[in-house]
């Protein structure tokens, strides 16, 4: 079924394949995290959180490692590898643990985003629609050094993958799109935000089922706000903290 105009413009003919791959990668990461929680036999959610923090990046990298025009990059100071797919940098983060918060109110993490995350937004995110704080006002230590992002092409676009999940229910929903970072607390203004049908909703095979096609069961997505041109700014890189990388 037809993809949205934004998805087609961003990912071309491979948009259904990529969207399905994102849904399956998130499902794999969530199941791995839930398995870790069960194996730990503790009421504390640290096993789930720390496993999910790493596996969401690893599962995305594994899903797309053999696709053409894909680079797996690890910017200096980052603890995780990121997928650069035909100039689109995929960045997953958990915006909620339940359905009480909508994606339009999403923030990057529970605390202040790291300097690296802020630099990714300022250099590769969409142009702000209104005047906002300069990068040196948000992350004063992020301005002088930019070498960690120099390996990424200048025309890279940051594509966010926001999802809600918890250890009990697993993956609740997922979205992708482009947004600008508004402040030092991780608030976002979405320029484009579209739902990603979850693997079970799209009739996709379970992870590891080689009998079914990878790109089956794609659902249509609604048109939202128009896409804007990415802007590039310089910034210093520091390690991605757990809360900045999507949290537990």
mmCIF file of C-alpha atoms in Angstrom:
data_model
loop_
_atom_site.group_PDB
_atom_site.id
_atom_site.type_symbol
_atom_site.label_atom_id
_atom_site.label_comp_id
_atom_site.label_asym_id
_atom_site.label_seq_id
_atom_site.Cartn_x
_atom_site.Cartn_y
_atom_site.Cartn_z
ATOM 1 C CA UNK A 1 0.000 0.000 0.000
ATOM 2 C CA UNK A 2 1.078 3.563 -0.705
ATOM 3 C CA UNK A 3 3.567 5.226 1.612
ATOM 4 C CA UNK A 4 3.368 8.897 2.583
ATOM 5 C CA UNK A 5 4.980 11.548 0.421
ATOM 6 C CA UNK A 6 7.529 12.296 3.144
ATOM 7 C CA UNK A 7 8.568 8.646 3.435
ATOM 8 C CA UNK A 8 8.909 8.279 -0.332
ATOM 9 C CA UNK A 9 10.902 11.499 -0.657
ATOM 10 C CA UNK A 10 13.133 10.531 2.244
ATOM 11 C CA UNK A 11 13.787 6.861 1.484
ATOM 12 C CA UNK A 12 12.644 6.397 -2.103
ATOM 13 C CA UNK A 13 11.322 3.075 -3.346
ATOM 14 C CA UNK A 14 12.824 1.296 -0.349
ATOM 15 C CA UNK A 15 10.576 3.163 2.110
ATOM 16 C CA UNK A 16 8.279 0.155 2.797
ATOM 17 C CA UNK A 17 11.296 -2.091 3.324
ATOM 18 C CA UNK A 18 12.983 0.384 5.634
ATOM 19 C CA UNK A 19 9.870 1.068 7.681
ATOM 20 C CA UNK A 20 9.292 -2.649 8.119
ATOM 21 C CA UNK A 21 12.932 -3.116 9.114
ATOM 22 C CA UNK A 22 12.636 -0.423 11.781
ATOM 23 C CA UNK A 23 9.498 -2.061 13.216
ATOM 24 C CA UNK A 24 11.155 -5.476 13.357
ATOM 25 C CA UNK A 25 14.372 -4.110 14.875
ATOM 26 C CA UNK A 26 12.433 -2.378 17.650
ATOM 27 C CA UNK A 27 10.465 -5.558 18.323
ATOM 28 C CA UNK A 28 13.662 -7.591 18.568
ATOM 29 C CA UNK A 29 15.257 -5.059 20.940
ATOM 30 C CA UNK A 30 12.185 -5.003 23.178
ATOM 31 C CA UNK A 31 11.942 -8.783 23.343
ATOM 32 C CA UNK A 32 15.638 -9.038 24.190
ATOM 33 C CA UNK A 33 15.180 -6.496 26.972
ATOM 34 C CA UNK A 34 12.166 -8.331 28.367
ATOM 35 C CA UNK A 35 14.079 -11.609 28.268
ATOM 36 C CA UNK A 36 16.914 -9.979 30.209
ATOM 37 C CA UNK A 37 14.456 -8.746 32.807
ATOM 38 C CA UNK A 38 12.933 -12.198 33.237
ATOM 39 C CA UNK A 39 16.338 -13.857 33.494
ATOM 40 C CA UNK A 40 17.461 -11.401 36.179
ATOM 41 C CA UNK A 41 14.560 -12.392 38.469
ATOM 42 C CA UNK A 42 14.403 -8.989 40.091
ATOM 43 C CA UNK A 43 11.655 -6.433 40.511
ATOM 44 C CA UNK A 44 14.098 -3.663 39.670
ATOM 45 C CA UNK A 45 13.957 -2.693 35.997
ATOM 46 C CA UNK A 46 17.673 -2.088 35.497
ATOM 47 C CA UNK A 47 18.180 -5.259 33.372
ATOM 48 C CA UNK A 48 15.383 -4.200 31.023
ATOM 49 C CA UNK A 49 16.575 -0.614 30.767
ATOM 50 C CA UNK A 50 20.255 -1.275 30.172
ATOM 51 C CA UNK A 51 19.554 -4.043 27.646
ATOM 52 C CA UNK A 52 17.110 -1.886 25.716
ATOM 53 C CA UNK A 53 19.495 1.071 25.746
ATOM 54 C CA UNK A 54 22.075 -0.922 23.773
ATOM 55 C CA UNK A 55 19.932 -3.337 21.799
ATOM 56 C CA UNK A 56 17.829 -0.683 20.054
ATOM 57 C CA UNK A 57 20.962 0.588 18.303
ATOM 58 C CA UNK A 58 22.396 -2.881 17.691
ATOM 59 C CA UNK A 59 19.166 -4.285 16.261
ATOM 60 C CA UNK A 60 18.833 -1.379 13.828
ATOM 61 C CA UNK A 61 22.419 -1.819 12.694
ATOM 62 C CA UNK A 62 21.875 -5.548 12.190
ATOM 63 C CA UNK A 63 18.648 -4.989 10.255
ATOM 64 C CA UNK A 64 20.271 -2.745 7.663
ATOM 65 C CA UNK A 65 23.921 -3.803 7.595
ATOM 66 C CA UNK A 66 23.565 -5.604 4.250
ATOM 67 C CA UNK A 67 21.477 -2.970 2.503
ATOM 68 C CA UNK A 68 23.106 -0.807 -0.159
ATOM 69 C CA UNK A 69 24.030 2.795 0.699
ATOM 70 C CA UNK A 70 24.251 1.944 4.394
ATOM 71 C CA UNK A 71 27.082 2.884 6.713
ATOM 72 C CA UNK A 72 27.286 1.914 10.356
ATOM 73 C CA UNK A 73 28.960 4.863 12.060
ATOM 74 C CA UNK A 74 30.126 5.525 15.596
ATOM 75 C CA UNK A 75 30.798 9.231 16.145
ATOM 76 C CA UNK A 76 33.613 10.014 18.550
ATOM 77 C CA UNK A 77 32.295 10.061 22.090
ATOM 78 C CA UNK A 78 29.292 7.880 21.264
ATOM 79 C CA UNK A 79 28.785 4.586 23.036
ATOM 80 C CA UNK A 80 26.630 3.243 20.216
ATOM 81 C CA UNK A 81 26.768 2.630 16.486
ATOM 82 C CA UNK A 82 24.260 4.543 14.378
ATOM 83 C CA UNK A 83 22.750 3.648 11.017
ATOM 84 C CA UNK A 84 23.456 6.092 8.190
ATOM 85 C CA UNK A 85 21.143 4.988 5.393
ATOM 86 C CA UNK A 86 21.578 6.864 2.130
ATOM 87 C CA UNK A 87 22.368 10.059 4.015
ATOM 88 C CA UNK A 88 19.646 9.588 6.661
ATOM 89 C CA UNK A 89 20.908 9.092 10.208
ATOM 90 C CA UNK A 90 18.485 6.914 12.192
ATOM 91 C CA UNK A 91 18.241 7.811 15.870
ATOM 92 C CA UNK A 92 15.916 5.727 18.101
ATOM 93 C CA UNK A 93 14.737 6.885 21.498
ATOM 94 C CA UNK A 94 12.017 5.961 23.969
ATOM 95 C CA UNK A 95 9.642 8.838 24.517
ATOM 96 C CA UNK A 96 7.247 7.138 26.956
ATOM 97 C CA UNK A 97 6.816 4.073 29.142
ATOM 98 C CA UNK A 98 3.038 3.945 28.672
ATOM 99 C CA UNK A 99 0.245 5.608 26.691
ATOM 100 C CA UNK A 100 -0.201 8.571 29.046
ATOM 101 C CA UNK A 101 2.134 10.752 26.942
ATOM 102 C CA UNK A 102 1.590 11.479 23.265
ATOM 103 C CA UNK A 103 4.454 11.522 20.804
ATOM 104 C CA UNK A 104 3.776 15.189 20.089
ATOM 105 C CA UNK A 105 4.886 15.899 23.663
ATOM 106 C CA UNK A 106 7.959 13.707 23.355
ATOM 107 C CA UNK A 107 11.322 14.748 24.719
ATOM 108 C CA UNK A 108 14.747 13.271 24.041
ATOM 109 C CA UNK A 109 15.340 11.398 27.277
ATOM 110 C CA UNK A 110 14.328 12.126 30.851
ATOM 111 C CA UNK A 111 17.106 14.620 31.483
ATOM 112 C CA UNK A 112 19.228 17.070 29.558
ATOM 113 C CA UNK A 113 20.354 15.690 26.180
ATOM 114 C CA UNK A 114 24.063 15.114 25.837
ATOM 115 C CA UNK A 115 26.187 17.536 23.851
ATOM 116 C CA UNK A 116 26.479 14.950 21.079
ATOM 117 C CA UNK A 117 22.700 14.581 20.753
ATOM 118 C CA UNK A 118 22.292 18.355 20.722
ATOM 119 C CA UNK A 119 25.000 18.631 18.085
ATOM 120 C CA UNK A 120 23.228 16.072 15.878
ATOM 121 C CA UNK A 121 20.041 18.133 15.983
ATOM 122 C CA UNK A 122 21.747 21.447 15.323
ATOM 123 C CA UNK A 123 23.874 20.134 12.504
ATOM 124 C CA UNK A 124 21.568 17.620 10.804
ATOM 125 C CA UNK A 125 18.048 18.405 12.014
ATOM 126 C CA UNK A 126 15.458 20.500 10.164
ATOM 127 C CA UNK A 127 15.741 24.270 10.103
ATOM 128 C CA UNK A 128 13.973 25.831 13.100
ATOM 129 C CA UNK A 129 10.644 27.453 12.330
ATOM 130 C CA UNK A 130 11.114 30.179 14.916
ATOM 131 C CA UNK A 131 14.173 31.669 16.536
ATOM 132 C CA UNK A 132 15.520 29.398 19.240
ATOM 133 C CA UNK A 133 18.449 29.274 21.632
ATOM 134 C CA UNK A 134 21.849 29.112 19.991
ATOM 135 C CA UNK A 135 23.825 25.943 20.561
ATOM 136 C CA UNK A 136 26.273 27.706 22.863
ATOM 137 C CA UNK A 137 23.315 28.688 25.079
ATOM 138 C CA UNK A 138 22.048 25.107 25.260
ATOM 139 C CA UNK A 139 25.354 23.237 25.516
ATOM 140 C CA UNK A 140 28.259 25.663 26.002
ATOM 141 C CA UNK A 141 30.797 22.845 25.993
ATOM 142 C CA UNK A 142 29.518 21.520 22.658
ATOM 143 C CA UNK A 143 30.594 24.452 20.524
ATOM 144 C CA UNK A 144 34.411 24.404 20.190
ATOM 145 C CA UNK A 145 34.971 20.868 18.922
ATOM 146 C CA UNK A 146 33.197 19.328 15.897
ATOM 147 C CA UNK A 147 35.623 16.639 14.786
ATOM 148 C CA UNK A 148 33.427 13.796 16.036
ATOM 149 C CA UNK A 149 30.783 14.588 13.414
ATOM 150 C CA UNK A 150 33.144 15.294 10.547
ATOM 151 C CA UNK A 151 32.907 11.710 9.289
ATOM 152 C CA UNK A 152 29.223 12.249 8.513
ATOM 153 C CA UNK A 153 28.342 13.836 5.147
ATOM 154 C CA UNK A 154 27.388 17.497 5.277
ATOM 155 C CA UNK A 155 23.967 16.764 3.772
ATOM 156 C CA UNK A 156 23.077 14.152 6.427
ATOM 157 C CA UNK A 157 19.486 14.333 7.675
ATOM 158 C CA UNK A 158 18.518 13.250 11.171
ATOM 159 C CA UNK A 159 15.514 10.896 11.187
ATOM 160 C CA UNK A 160 14.086 10.229 14.626
ATOM 161 C CA UNK A 161 12.486 6.948 15.655
ATOM 162 C CA UNK A 162 10.338 7.514 18.741
ATOM 163 C CA UNK A 163 8.695 4.617 20.538
ATOM 164 C CA UNK A 164 6.750 3.849 23.723
ATOM 165 C CA UNK A 165 7.463 0.634 25.591
ATOM 166 C CA UNK A 166 7.757 -0.991 28.977
ATOM 167 C CA UNK A 167 8.911 -4.283 30.449
ATOM 168 C CA UNK A 168 5.383 -5.568 31.011
ATOM 169 C CA UNK A 169 3.644 -4.702 27.727
ATOM 170 C CA UNK A 170 6.647 -4.550 25.412
ATOM 171 C CA UNK A 171 6.459 -2.251 22.380
ATOM 172 C CA UNK A 172 3.332 -0.060 22.489
ATOM 173 C CA UNK A 173 3.778 2.162 19.461
ATOM 174 C CA UNK A 174 6.439 3.678 17.219
ATOM 175 C CA UNK A 175 6.809 6.798 15.077
ATOM 176 C CA UNK A 176 9.389 8.303 12.754
ATOM 177 C CA UNK A 177 9.964 11.747 11.381
ATOM 178 C CA UNK A 178 12.012 14.912 11.708
ATOM 179 C CA UNK A 179 12.001 17.433 14.541
ATOM 180 C CA UNK A 180 13.951 20.378 15.866
ATOM 181 C CA UNK A 181 15.360 20.506 19.387
ATOM 182 C CA UNK A 182 13.805 23.425 21.237
ATOM 183 C CA UNK A 183 15.650 23.677 24.535
ATOM 184 C CA UNK A 184 18.175 22.181 26.921
ATOM 185 C CA UNK A 185 15.523 19.885 28.384
ATOM 186 C CA UNK A 186 15.032 17.891 25.179
ATOM 187 C CA UNK A 187 11.702 19.361 24.056
ATOM 188 C CA UNK A 188 10.922 18.777 20.389
ATOM 189 C CA UNK A 189 8.938 20.494 17.670
ATOM 190 C CA UNK A 190 7.996 17.904 15.064
ATOM 191 C CA UNK A 191 8.136 18.964 11.423
ATOM 192 C CA UNK A 192 7.026 15.506 10.349
ATOM 193 C CA UNK A 193 5.800 12.684 12.561
ATOM 194 C CA UNK A 194 4.246 9.507 11.189
ATOM 195 C CA UNK A 195 3.241 6.188 12.795
ATOM 196 C CA UNK A 196 5.224 3.040 12.138
ATOM 197 C CA UNK A 197 2.932 -0.023 12.009
ATOM 198 C CA UNK A 198 4.287 -2.521 14.480
ATOM 199 C CA UNK A 199 5.369 -5.906 13.205
ATOM 200 C CA UNK A 200 2.292 -7.681 14.534
ATOM 201 C CA UNK A 201 -0.017 -4.974 13.143
ATOM 202 C CA UNK A 202 1.497 -5.189 9.677
ATOM 203 C CA UNK A 203 1.185 -8.959 9.567
ATOM 204 C CA UNK A 204 4.959 -9.269 9.504
ATOM 205 C CA UNK A 205 6.732 -12.510 10.403
ATOM 206 C CA UNK A 206 8.270 -12.949 13.791
ATOM 207 C CA UNK A 207 11.969 -12.289 14.037
ATOM 208 C CA UNK A 208 13.891 -15.163 12.544
ATOM 209 C CA UNK A 209 11.058 -16.369 10.284
ATOM 210 C CA UNK A 210 12.816 -16.682 6.956
ATOM 211 C CA UNK A 211 9.756 -18.010 5.142
ATOM 212 C CA UNK A 212 8.031 -14.632 4.839
ATOM 213 C CA UNK A 213 9.154 -11.565 2.924
ATOM 214 C CA UNK A 214 10.836 -8.758 4.828
ATOM 215 C CA UNK A 215 8.650 -6.029 3.335
ATOM 216 C CA UNK A 216 5.186 -7.588 3.543
ATOM 217 C CA UNK A 217 2.143 -6.058 5.192
ATOM 218 C CA UNK A 218 2.900 -2.341 4.802
ATOM 219 C CA UNK A 219 0.136 0.022 5.940
ATOM 220 C CA UNK A 220 -0.517 3.548 4.604
ATOM 221 C CA UNK A 221 0.542 6.560 6.659
ATOM 222 C CA UNK A 222 -1.290 9.890 7.005
ATOM 223 C CA UNK A 223 0.074 13.163 5.677
ATOM 224 C CA UNK A 224 1.039 15.590 8.432
ATOM 225 C CA UNK A 225 3.227 18.664 8.353
ATOM 226 C CA UNK A 226 5.385 19.479 5.309
ATOM 227 C CA UNK A 227 9.052 18.578 5.393
ATOM 228 C CA UNK A 228 11.615 21.353 5.753
ATOM 229 C CA UNK A 229 15.222 21.528 4.568
ATOM 230 C CA UNK A 230 17.894 20.241 6.939
ATOM 231 C CA UNK A 231 20.245 22.765 8.461
ATOM 232 C CA UNK A 232 23.838 22.195 9.406
ATOM 233 C CA UNK A 233 25.573 23.567 12.421
ATOM 234 C CA UNK A 234 28.779 22.699 14.220
ATOM 235 C CA UNK A 235 29.054 21.270 17.705
ATOM 236 C CA UNK A 236 31.234 19.277 20.043
ATOM 237 C CA UNK A 237 30.560 15.604 20.745
ATOM 238 C CA UNK A 238 30.370 14.043 24.184
ATOM 239 C CA UNK A 239 29.206 10.540 25.163
ATOM 240 C CA UNK A 240 25.552 9.708 24.746
ATOM 241 C CA UNK A 241 24.183 9.274 28.230
ATOM 242 C CA UNK A 242 21.484 6.627 28.814
ATOM 243 C CA UNK A 243 18.777 9.245 29.233
ATOM 244 C CA UNK A 244 19.863 11.074 26.070
ATOM 245 C CA UNK A 245 19.836 7.898 24.044
ATOM 246 C CA UNK A 246 16.228 7.145 24.709
ATOM 247 C CA UNK A 247 16.362 6.085 28.339
ATOM 248 C CA UNK A 248 15.639 2.840 30.045
#
